[in-house]
Structure formats: C-alpha cells, structure tokens
C-alpha cells in the first residue's frame, strides 16, 4: 500500500564518545505503509528512533515529514508536526487514569486560549467535551474502554502498551513509530495487536514504522523491513527478501 513518501531519512549518523552508534541510516516510508526496523540487541534501532524524534541531535543527515525538514526540532515540535511514538520503556503518567493519559495528548492541539480556559467559555466546554469523546473512542479501539477510569499503574503490562498507542494516536499523527509494541504480550495478544496495527493504518490513514523482536509479527504485517547491525544498515527489502538474506541470517534471524 505504497502511495508516495510520507517520511524520509537521509544518511543520519551519530557517535557517542567516538563510537559510531548509527552510520548513514536512510529510510523511505511511503504514505499509509507499515515498515519494520529490526536487528539484534545493541544494533542501534532505538537510537534511530531517538534521532528521528528529536531526543538525540544527529551529527549529520537529514529527515523530512512530507516536504518539511524535522532537523533541529525538539521532540515536542516533531510530535506537533505529525510524528508520534511509543517507547520501549513505558512512559505513562502512572497516577493518572487511562482517560486522562489520552486527554493530555489531545491538549497539545486545543482550539481555545488562556482566556477561554480562565472563563470556561462555551468554546472551552465544547472542545473539552469533544476531546473527551474522542479519547473514549481511542480507548475503545485499543480494547480499553472498560478501563477508562482506572489509573495507568493498575493496568496490566499489555494494557499499558495499548494505552501508550492510544495516547500517541491522540496527537493526530501522520506517522506513528512503535518501539517494541508486542513486548510482554502473550501469543494471543500479539495476534490481536497485529490486527490492531493494520486497523490503525487503515482507519487513520497513517504510516507506521515499528521496532519489534517478534519475527512472526514483523513478517506478518510489514511490507518492507530495514535491518541494522552495529549501527549499519545491512539489508532492506520485503519480508521474503529479508528472510533469505545471508547477512540477516548471520546477524539476527538465525535461519528463520
């Protein structure tokens, strides 16, 4: 389902203390596509996510959301531009409810100002009611409708993962990055997650890039896959091409 570039990266590189963590990483993520980023532990996958989302500043390279350069923008600015992410280590507001966690993301695009908030104007009340309804819809989509008023810390690990995705979707992204969304899920939950990711792509008309160690999930849902090893891109291609690539087999898949 490739219909033109939504996001592209050109030769991003970064070093830490003289050690090259990522070298000349490039990516072309078409509109409404699902691509995967895989590699062994320490390959540089999360570092790539951190470069792209503004957590780290690259030593060199460029990146574009559509035709807009994201280079030099803060994580908040990149999210507001239309690129959202989840994290390998869950970063929810643990003492807030599921609903409140999602509403926080909606508030980055509120249509009212300080005076409306202070006076609780009609514009403020209508916007708040609309955001609350849409937040509930996202929780329903992620199977969390019945947990809307539970504090995030009381959710199971799998539910917290799904809540992170709902919160990311609330920013209204054009591109969604998922960092190990299947971590901690059982086999049945992983199958359900695969269908959910496909549904998200279709329903919200966005592009998805995911880091994932579960090869069955990656091979089952991704149209293209990029493989990293020690910060270098060693392969790009379809799932079948990746499965048959000798460098990938040696570095990561072990003959899968």
Tab-separated table of N, CA and C in Angstrom, residues 112-126 128-129:
chain	number	residue	atom	x	y	z
A	112	UNK	N	-8.698	26.488	21.828
A	112	UNK	CA	-9.047	27.632	22.663
A	112	UNK	C	-7.794	28.176	23.338
A	113	UNK	N	-7.898	29.380	23.891
A	113	UNK	CA	-6.752	30.031	24.516
A	113	UNK	C	-6.896	30.160	26.024
A	114	UNK	N	-5.980	30.923	26.594
A	114	UNK	CA	-5.925	31.085	28.044
A	114	UNK	C	-7.191	31.713	28.597
A	115	UNK	N	-7.699	32.738	27.909
A	115	UNK	CA	-8.894	33.437	28.393
A	115	UNK	C	-10.089	32.496	28.399
A	116	UNK	N	-10.228	31.674	27.327
A	116	UNK	CA	-11.322	30.697	27.282
A	116	UNK	C	-11.234	29.725	28.453
A	117	UNK	N	-10.007	29.313	28.765
A	117	UNK	CA	-9.811	28.388	29.884
A	117	UNK	C	-10.175	29.053	31.202
A	118	UNK	N	-9.722	30.286	31.389
A	118	UNK	CA	-9.969	31.006	32.630
A	118	UNK	C	-11.461	31.231	32.853
A	119	UNK	N	-12.177	31.596	31.782
A	119	UNK	CA	-13.602	31.904	31.887
A	119	UNK	C	-14.491	30.689	31.677
A	120	UNK	N	-13.840	29.558	31.305
A	120	UNK	CA	-14.604	28.343	30.980
A	120	UNK	C	-15.712	28.681	29.981
A	121	UNK	N	-15.299	29.280	28.888
A	121	UNK	CA	-16.228	29.734	27.861
A	121	UNK	C	-16.922	28.559	27.172
A	122	UNK	N	-17.908	28.874	26.361
A	122	UNK	CA	-18.621	27.842	25.604
A	122	UNK	C	-17.640	27.113	24.671
A	123	UNK	N	-16.731	27.874	24.084
A	123	UNK	CA	-15.725	27.273	23.207
A	123	UNK	C	-14.885	26.258	23.973
A	124	UNK	N	-14.482	26.618	25.180
A	124	UNK	CA	-13.697	25.729	26.032
A	124	UNK	C	-14.498	24.473	26.375
A	125	UNK	N	-15.738	24.644	26.814
A	125	UNK	CA	-16.546	23.498	27.241
A	125	UNK	C	-16.830	22.552	26.090
A	126	UNK	N	-17.154	23.103	24.922
A	126	UNK	CA	-17.441	22.260	23.757
A	126	UNK	C	-16.204	21.475	23.322
A	128	UNK	N	-13.595	20.648	25.178
A	128	UNK	CA	-13.260	19.644	26.186
A	128	UNK	C	-14.165	18.418	26.062
A	129	UNK	N	-15.439	18.645	25.816
A	129	UNK	CA	-16.380	17.534	25.657
A	129	UNK	C	-16.034	16.706	24.416
